[in-house]
mmCIF file with all atom_site columns, C-alpha atoms and ligand atoms in Angstrom:
data_model
loop_
_atom_site.group_PDB
_atom_site.id
_atom_site.type_symbol
_atom_site.label_atom_id
_atom_site.label_alt_id
_atom_site.label_comp_id
_atom_site.label_asym_id
_atom_site.label_entity_id
_atom_site.label_seq_id
_atom_site.pdbx_PDB_ins_code
_atom_site.Cartn_x
_atom_site.Cartn_y
_atom_site.Cartn_z
_atom_site.occupancy
_atom_site.B_iso_or_equiv
_atom_site.pdbx_formal_charge
_atom_site.auth_seq_id
_atom_site.auth_comp_id
_atom_site.auth_asym_id
_atom_site.auth_atom_id
_atom_site.pdbx_PDB_model_num
ATOM   1   C  CA  . MET L 1 1   ? -19.766 9.831   2.451   1.00 75.00 ? 174  MET L CA  1
ATOM   2   C  CA  . GLU L 1 2   ? -20.422 9.950   -1.299  1.00 90.00 ? 175  GLU L CA  1
ATOM   3   C  CA  . VAL L 1 3   ? -21.973 7.679   -3.896  1.00 95.00 ? 176  VAL L CA  1
ATOM   4   C  CA  . ILE L 1 4   ? -19.581 6.624   -6.669  1.00 96.00 ? 177  ILE L CA  1
ATOM   5   C  CA  . ASN L 1 5   ? -19.331 3.957   -9.356  1.00 97.00 ? 178  ASN L CA  1
ATOM   6   C  CA  . CYS L 1 6   ? -17.356 0.845   -8.512  1.00 96.00 ? 179  CYS L CA  1
ATOM   7   C  CA  . ARG L 1 7   ? -14.175 0.800   -10.560 1.00 94.00 ? 180  ARG L CA  1
ATOM   8   C  CA  . LYS L 1 8   ? -14.594 -2.889  -11.250 1.00 92.00 ? 181  LYS L CA  1
ATOM   9   C  CA  . CYS L 1 9   ? -18.264 -3.501  -11.976 1.00 96.00 ? 182  CYS L CA  1
ATOM   10  C  CA  . GLY L 1 10  ? -19.596 0.062   -12.331 1.00 96.00 ? 183  GLY L CA  1
ATOM   11  C  CA  . ARG L 1 11  ? -22.289 -0.445  -9.666  1.00 96.00 ? 184  ARG L CA  1
ATOM   12  C  CA  . LEU L 1 12  ? -23.149 2.619   -7.552  1.00 96.00 ? 185  LEU L CA  1
ATOM   13  C  CA  . PHE L 1 13  ? -22.240 2.303   -3.900  1.00 96.00 ? 186  PHE L CA  1
ATOM   14  C  CA  . ASN L 1 14  ? -21.616 4.408   -0.789  1.00 95.00 ? 187  ASN L CA  1
ATOM   15  C  CA  . TYR L 1 15  ? -17.928 5.179   -0.836  1.00 94.00 ? 188  TYR L CA  1
ATOM   16  C  CA  . ILE L 1 16  ? -16.242 5.716   2.518   1.00 89.00 ? 189  ILE L CA  1
ATOM   17  C  CA  . ALA L 1 17  ? -12.490 5.179   2.139   1.00 88.00 ? 190  ALA L CA  1
ATOM   18  C  CA  . GLY L 1 18  ? -9.825  3.027   0.524   1.00 88.00 ? 191  GLY L CA  1
ATOM   19  C  CA  . ALA L 1 19  ? -10.077 1.426   -2.913  1.00 87.00 ? 192  ALA L CA  1
ATOM   20  C  CA  . GLN L 1 20  ? -12.974 2.667   -5.066  1.00 93.00 ? 193  GLN L CA  1
ATOM   21  C  CA  . VAL L 1 21  ? -14.492 -0.777  -5.251  1.00 94.00 ? 194  VAL L CA  1
ATOM   22  C  CA  . CYS L 1 22  ? -17.944 -1.834  -4.054  1.00 96.00 ? 195  CYS L CA  1
ATOM   23  C  CA  . PRO L 1 23  ? -18.327 -4.294  -1.120  1.00 94.00 ? 196  PRO L CA  1
ATOM   24  C  CA  . MET L 1 24  ? -19.375 -7.090  -3.492  1.00 95.00 ? 197  MET L CA  1
ATOM   25  C  CA  . CYS L 1 25  ? -16.240 -6.747  -5.601  1.00 95.00 ? 198  CYS L CA  1
ATOM   26  C  CA  . LYS L 1 26  ? -14.129 -6.470  -2.469  1.00 94.00 ? 199  LYS L CA  1
ATOM   27  C  CA  . GLU L 1 27  ? -15.548 -9.762  -1.264  1.00 96.00 ? 200  GLU L CA  1
ATOM   28  C  CA  . ALA L 1 28  ? -14.931 -11.359 -4.657  1.00 95.00 ? 201  ALA L CA  1
ATOM   29  C  CA  . THR L 1 29  ? -11.327 -10.120 -4.604  1.00 94.00 ? 202  THR L CA  1
ATOM   30  C  CA  . GLU L 1 30  ? -10.847 -11.515 -1.123  1.00 95.00 ? 203  GLU L CA  1
ATOM   31  C  CA  . LYS L 1 31  ? -12.162 -14.894 -2.253  1.00 96.00 ? 204  LYS L CA  1
ATOM   32  C  CA  . LYS L 1 32  ? -9.817  -14.753 -5.224  1.00 96.00 ? 205  LYS L CA  1
ATOM   33  C  CA  . PHE L 1 33  ? -6.933  -13.953 -2.906  1.00 96.00 ? 206  PHE L CA  1
ATOM   34  C  CA  . GLN L 1 34  ? -7.597  -17.068 -0.827  1.00 97.00 ? 207  GLN L CA  1
ATOM   35  C  CA  . GLU L 1 35  ? -7.763  -19.097 -4.027  1.00 97.00 ? 208  GLU L CA  1
ATOM   36  C  CA  . VAL L 1 36  ? -4.458  -17.707 -5.305  1.00 95.00 ? 209  VAL L CA  1
ATOM   37  C  CA  . LYS L 1 37  ? -2.801  -18.191 -1.931  1.00 94.00 ? 210  LYS L CA  1
ATOM   38  C  CA  . ALA L 1 38  ? -3.905  -21.812 -1.772  1.00 95.00 ? 211  ALA L CA  1
ATOM   39  C  CA  . TYR L 1 39  ? -2.722  -22.407 -5.327  1.00 95.00 ? 212  TYR L CA  1
ATOM   40  C  CA  . ILE L 1 40  ? 0.711   -20.931 -4.644  1.00 91.00 ? 213  ILE L CA  1
ATOM   41  C  CA  . GLN L 1 41  ? 1.065   -22.957 -1.460  1.00 89.00 ? 214  GLN L CA  1
ATOM   42  C  CA  . ALA L 1 42  ? 0.292   -26.112 -3.392  1.00 92.00 ? 215  ALA L CA  1
ATOM   43  C  CA  . HIS L 1 43  ? 2.522   -25.143 -6.341  1.00 90.00 ? 216  HIS L CA  1
ATOM   44  C  CA  . ASN L 1 44  ? 5.482   -23.387 -4.815  1.00 82.00 ? 217  ASN L CA  1
ATOM   45  C  CA  . HIS L 1 45  ? 7.375   -22.912 -8.068  1.00 86.00 ? 218  HIS L CA  1
ATOM   46  C  CA  . CYS L 1 46  ? 4.559   -21.964 -10.402 1.00 89.00 ? 219  CYS L CA  1
ATOM   47  C  CA  . SER L 1 47  ? 5.076   -18.983 -12.689 1.00 92.00 ? 220  SER L CA  1
ATOM   48  C  CA  . MET L 1 48  ? 3.049   -15.787 -12.679 1.00 92.00 ? 221  MET L CA  1
ATOM   49  C  CA  . ALA L 1 49  ? 1.388   -16.768 -15.987 1.00 94.00 ? 222  ALA L CA  1
ATOM   50  C  CA  . GLU L 1 50  ? 0.382   -20.117 -14.502 1.00 94.00 ? 223  GLU L CA  1
ATOM   51  C  CA  . VAL L 1 51  ? -1.253  -18.533 -11.449 1.00 95.00 ? 224  VAL L CA  1
ATOM   52  C  CA  . CYS L 1 52  ? -3.091  -16.008 -13.627 1.00 96.00 ? 225  CYS L CA  1
ATOM   53  C  CA  . GLU L 1 53  ? -4.420  -18.738 -15.880 1.00 96.00 ? 226  GLU L CA  1
ATOM   54  C  CA  . GLU L 1 54  ? -5.299  -21.258 -13.169 1.00 96.00 ? 227  GLU L CA  1
ATOM   55  C  CA  . CYS L 1 55  ? -6.973  -18.755 -10.854 1.00 96.00 ? 228  CYS L CA  1
ATOM   56  C  CA  . ASP L 1 56  ? -8.279  -16.374 -13.555 1.00 95.00 ? 229  ASP L CA  1
ATOM   57  C  CA  . VAL L 1 57  ? -6.684  -13.303 -12.008 1.00 94.00 ? 230  VAL L CA  1
ATOM   58  C  CA  . GLU L 1 58  ? -4.796  -10.297 -13.436 1.00 93.00 ? 231  GLU L CA  1
ATOM   59  C  CA  . PRO L 1 59  ? -1.004  -10.143 -12.988 1.00 93.00 ? 232  PRO L CA  1
ATOM   60  C  CA  . GLY L 1 60  ? -1.476  -6.603  -11.655 1.00 93.00 ? 233  GLY L CA  1
ATOM   61  C  CA  . GLN L 1 61  ? -3.698  -7.911  -8.870  1.00 93.00 ? 234  GLN L CA  1
ATOM   62  C  CA  . ILE L 1 62  ? -1.093  -10.478 -7.853  1.00 93.00 ? 235  ILE L CA  1
ATOM   63  C  CA  . GLN L 1 63  ? 1.566   -7.765  -7.801  1.00 91.00 ? 236  GLN L CA  1
ATOM   64  C  CA  . THR L 1 64  ? -0.630  -5.634  -5.579  1.00 91.00 ? 237  THR L CA  1
ATOM   65  C  CA  . TRP L 1 65  ? -0.878  -8.488  -3.085  1.00 93.00 ? 238  TRP L CA  1
ATOM   66  C  CA  . ILE L 1 66  ? 2.883   -9.003  -3.223  1.00 91.00 ? 239  ILE L CA  1
ATOM   67  C  CA  . ARG L 1 67  ? 3.479   -5.294  -2.596  1.00 91.00 ? 240  ARG L CA  1
ATOM   68  C  CA  . LYS L 1 68  ? 1.157   -5.400  0.372   1.00 91.00 ? 241  LYS L CA  1
ATOM   69  C  CA  . GLU L 1 69  ? 3.129   -8.439  1.568   1.00 90.00 ? 242  GLU L CA  1
ATOM   70  C  CA  . ARG L 1 70  ? -0.001  -10.531 1.629   1.00 92.00 ? 243  ARG L CA  1
ATOM   71  C  CA  . LEU L 1 71  ? 1.611   -13.059 -0.699  1.00 88.00 ? 244  LEU L CA  1
ATOM   72  C  CA  . GLN L 1 72  ? 5.036   -14.481 0.036   1.00 81.00 ? 245  GLN L CA  1
ATOM   73  C  CA  . PHE L 1 73  ? 7.098   -16.641 -2.266  1.00 80.00 ? 246  PHE L CA  1
ATOM   74  C  CA  . ALA L 1 74  ? 10.026  -18.964 -1.778  1.00 76.00 ? 247  ALA L CA  1
ATOM   75  C  CA  . ASP L 1 75  ? 13.409  -17.368 -2.560  1.00 75.00 ? 248  ASP L CA  1
ATOM   76  C  CA  . ASP L 1 76  ? 13.773  -19.530 -5.656  1.00 80.00 ? 249  ASP L CA  1
ATOM   77  C  CA  . SER L 1 77  ? 10.212  -18.924 -6.835  1.00 84.00 ? 250  SER L CA  1
ATOM   78  C  CA  . PRO L 1 78  ? 10.029  -17.433 -10.363 1.00 87.00 ? 251  PRO L CA  1
ATOM   79  C  CA  . ILE L 1 79  ? 7.409   -14.906 -9.197  1.00 88.00 ? 252  ILE L CA  1
ATOM   80  C  CA  . LYS L 1 80  ? 9.003   -11.596 -8.244  1.00 89.00 ? 253  LYS L CA  1
ATOM   81  C  CA  . VAL L 1 81  ? 8.279   -7.886  -8.128  1.00 90.00 ? 254  VAL L CA  1
ATOM   82  C  CA  . SER L 1 82  ? 10.893  -5.179  -8.585  1.00 91.00 ? 255  SER L CA  1
ATOM   83  C  CA  . CYS L 1 83  ? 12.160  -2.952  -5.792  1.00 94.00 ? 256  CYS L CA  1
ATOM   84  C  CA  . GLU L 1 84  ? 10.495  0.471   -6.219  1.00 94.00 ? 257  GLU L CA  1
ATOM   85  C  CA  . ASN L 1 85  ? 13.786  2.168   -5.497  1.00 95.00 ? 258  ASN L CA  1
ATOM   86  C  CA  . CYS L 1 86  ? 16.517  0.286   -7.367  1.00 97.00 ? 259  CYS L CA  1
ATOM   87  C  CA  . GLY L 1 87  ? 14.591  -2.241  -9.474  1.00 95.00 ? 260  GLY L CA  1
ATOM   88  C  CA  . ALA L 1 88  ? 16.144  -5.350  -7.907  1.00 93.00 ? 261  ALA L CA  1
ATOM   89  C  CA  . MET L 1 89  ? 13.860  -8.400  -8.016  1.00 90.00 ? 262  MET L CA  1
ATOM   90  C  CA  . ILE L 1 90  ? 12.292  -9.212  -4.652  1.00 90.00 ? 263  ILE L CA  1
ATOM   91  C  CA  . GLY L 1 91  ? 9.807   -11.788 -3.381  1.00 87.00 ? 264  GLY L CA  1
ATOM   92  C  CA  . SER L 1 92  ? 7.486   -9.461  -1.462  1.00 88.00 ? 265  SER L CA  1
ATOM   93  C  CA  . GLY L 1 93  ? 6.946   -5.914  -0.278  1.00 92.00 ? 266  GLY L CA  1
ATOM   94  C  CA  . ARG L 1 94  ? 7.989   -2.723  -2.076  1.00 93.00 ? 267  ARG L CA  1
ATOM   95  C  CA  . PHE L 1 95  ? 11.744  -2.451  -1.486  1.00 94.00 ? 268  PHE L CA  1
ATOM   96  C  CA  . CYS L 1 96  ? 14.725  -4.811  -1.404  1.00 94.00 ? 269  CYS L CA  1
ATOM   97  C  CA  . GLU L 1 97  ? 16.630  -5.455  1.832   1.00 94.00 ? 270  GLU L CA  1
ATOM   98  C  CA  . LYS L 1 98  ? 19.435  -3.114  0.789   1.00 95.00 ? 271  LYS L CA  1
ATOM   99  C  CA  . CYS L 1 99  ? 17.101  -0.179  0.141   1.00 96.00 ? 272  CYS L CA  1
ATOM   100 C  CA  . LYS L 1 100 ? 15.118  -0.909  3.301   1.00 95.00 ? 273  LYS L CA  1
ATOM   101 C  CA  . ASN L 1 101 ? 18.337  -0.725  5.313   1.00 95.00 ? 274  ASN L CA  1
ATOM   102 C  CA  . GLU L 1 102 ? 19.421  2.487   3.623   1.00 94.00 ? 275  GLU L CA  1
ATOM   103 C  CA  . MET L 1 103 ? 16.039  4.065   4.210   1.00 93.00 ? 276  MET L CA  1
ATOM   104 C  CA  . SER L 1 104 ? 15.959  3.219   7.890   1.00 92.00 ? 277  SER L CA  1
ATOM   105 C  CA  . ARG L 1 105 ? 19.486  4.658   8.220   1.00 91.00 ? 278  ARG L CA  1
ATOM   106 C  CA  . ASN L 1 106 ? 18.455  7.891   6.514   1.00 86.00 ? 279  ASN L CA  1
ATOM   107 C  CA  . PHE L 1 107 ? 15.310  8.076   8.589   1.00 79.00 ? 280  PHE L CA  1
ATOM   108 C  CA  . GLY L 1 108 ? 17.362  7.666   11.765  1.00 74.00 ? 281  GLY L CA  1
ATOM   109 C  CA  . SER L 1 109 ? 19.757  10.491  10.832  1.00 67.00 ? 282  SER L CA  1
ATOM   110 C  CA  . VAL L 1 110 ? 16.848  12.833  10.155  1.00 61.00 ? 283  VAL L CA  1
ATOM   111 C  CA  . LEU L 1 111 ? 15.465  12.106  13.590  1.00 58.00 ? 284  LEU L CA  1
ATOM   112 C  CA  . SER L 1 112 ? 18.780  12.660  15.373  1.00 58.00 ? 285  SER L CA  1
ATOM   113 C  CA  . LYS L 1 113 ? 19.329  16.115  13.805  1.00 55.00 ? 286  LYS L CA  1
ATOM   114 C  CA  . PRO L 1 114 ? 19.129  18.983  16.282  1.00 57.00 ? 287  PRO L CA  1
ATOM   115 C  CA  . SER L 1 115 ? 15.679  20.501  16.109  1.00 55.00 ? 288  SER L CA  1
ATOM   116 C  CA  . ASP L 1 116 ? 16.705  23.980  14.949  1.00 54.00 ? 289  ASP L CA  1
ATOM   117 C  CA  . GLN L 1 117 ? 13.490  24.378  13.073  1.00 52.00 ? 290  GLN L CA  1
ATOM   118 C  CA  . LEU L 1 118 ? 11.365  24.015  16.156  1.00 55.00 ? 291  LEU L CA  1
ATOM   119 C  CA  . LYS L 1 119 ? 13.225  26.882  17.835  1.00 58.00 ? 292  LYS L CA  1
ATOM   120 C  CA  . LYS L 1 120 ? 12.834  29.112  14.774  1.00 60.00 ? 293  LYS L CA  1
ATOM   121 C  CA  . LYS L 1 121 ? 9.108   28.532  14.613  1.00 58.00 ? 294  LYS L CA  1
ATOM   122 C  CA  . PRO L 1 122 ? 7.493   31.972  14.676  1.00 61.00 ? 295  PRO L CA  1
ATOM   123 C  CA  . GLN L 1 123 ? 5.417   32.726  17.722  1.00 61.00 ? 296  GLN L CA  1
ATOM   124 C  CA  . PRO L 1 124 ? 1.752   33.429  17.038  1.00 61.00 ? 297  PRO L CA  1
ATOM   125 C  CA  . LYS L 1 125 ? 1.220   37.150  16.652  1.00 60.00 ? 298  LYS L CA  1
ATOM   126 C  CA  . PRO L 1 126 ? -0.834  38.943  19.294  1.00 60.00 ? 299  PRO L CA  1
ATOM   127 C  CA  . THR L 1 127 ? -3.327  39.937  16.608  1.00 60.00 ? 300  THR L CA  1
ATOM   128 C  CA  . ASP L 1 128 ? -4.082  36.251  15.948  1.00 57.00 ? 301  ASP L CA  1
ATOM   129 C  CA  . ASN L 1 129 ? -5.016  35.790  19.557  1.00 55.00 ? 302  ASN L CA  1
ATOM   130 C  CA  . LYS L 1 130 ? -7.320  38.761  19.403  1.00 55.00 ? 303  LYS L CA  1
ATOM   131 C  CA  . ASN L 1 131 ? -9.116  37.243  16.408  1.00 55.00 ? 304  ASN L CA  1
ATOM   132 C  CA  . LYS L 1 132 ? -9.441  33.906  18.172  1.00 55.00 ? 305  LYS L CA  1
ATOM   133 C  CA  . MET L 1 133 ? -10.897 35.557  21.222  1.00 56.00 ? 306  MET L CA  1
ATOM   134 C  CA  . ARG L 1 134 ? -13.639 37.075  19.163  1.00 58.00 ? 307  ARG L CA  1
ATOM   135 C  CA  . PHE L 1 135 ? -14.832 33.631  18.041  1.00 53.00 ? 308  PHE L CA  1
ATOM   136 C  CA  . LEU L 1 136 ? -14.741 32.223  21.560  1.00 55.00 ? 309  LEU L CA  1
HETATM 137 ZN ZN1 . ZN  J 2 .   ? -18.149 -3.669  -7.882  1.00 74.59 ? 1625 ZN  J ZN1 1
HETATM 138 ZN ZN1 . ZN  J 2 .   ? 16.271  -1.780  -3.867  1.00 74.59 ? 1626 ZN  J ZN1 1
#
């Protein structure tokens, strides 16, 4: 554990993991998220600028929530983020359906490859074992 400055308010806090933001700012962000979510539910076709103005929140923050799939929009909503792979506009997440499909296909073919590399893995040398023994 280390003590760092919060990236939002500059307050010192005990940093454990995740975003470098103090618990107070985290709570404030969470409250803001609920506010934004409620606003979007009530105004399904609002624009990004409208949400930012009405809820007093940065566009970057809204995009982060969209990427994390915490916010979902109707297909015909003007609020979109771009696919990180091909740049197509999508309503939530990081990649469009097409890229998601391609990625899962590629991932599958990697898994089904014969595991040559495992067989070629060098065996631990006898000297290593000797060294280990010494520490035991
Ligand atoms: Zn803070
Ligand atoms: Zn894509």
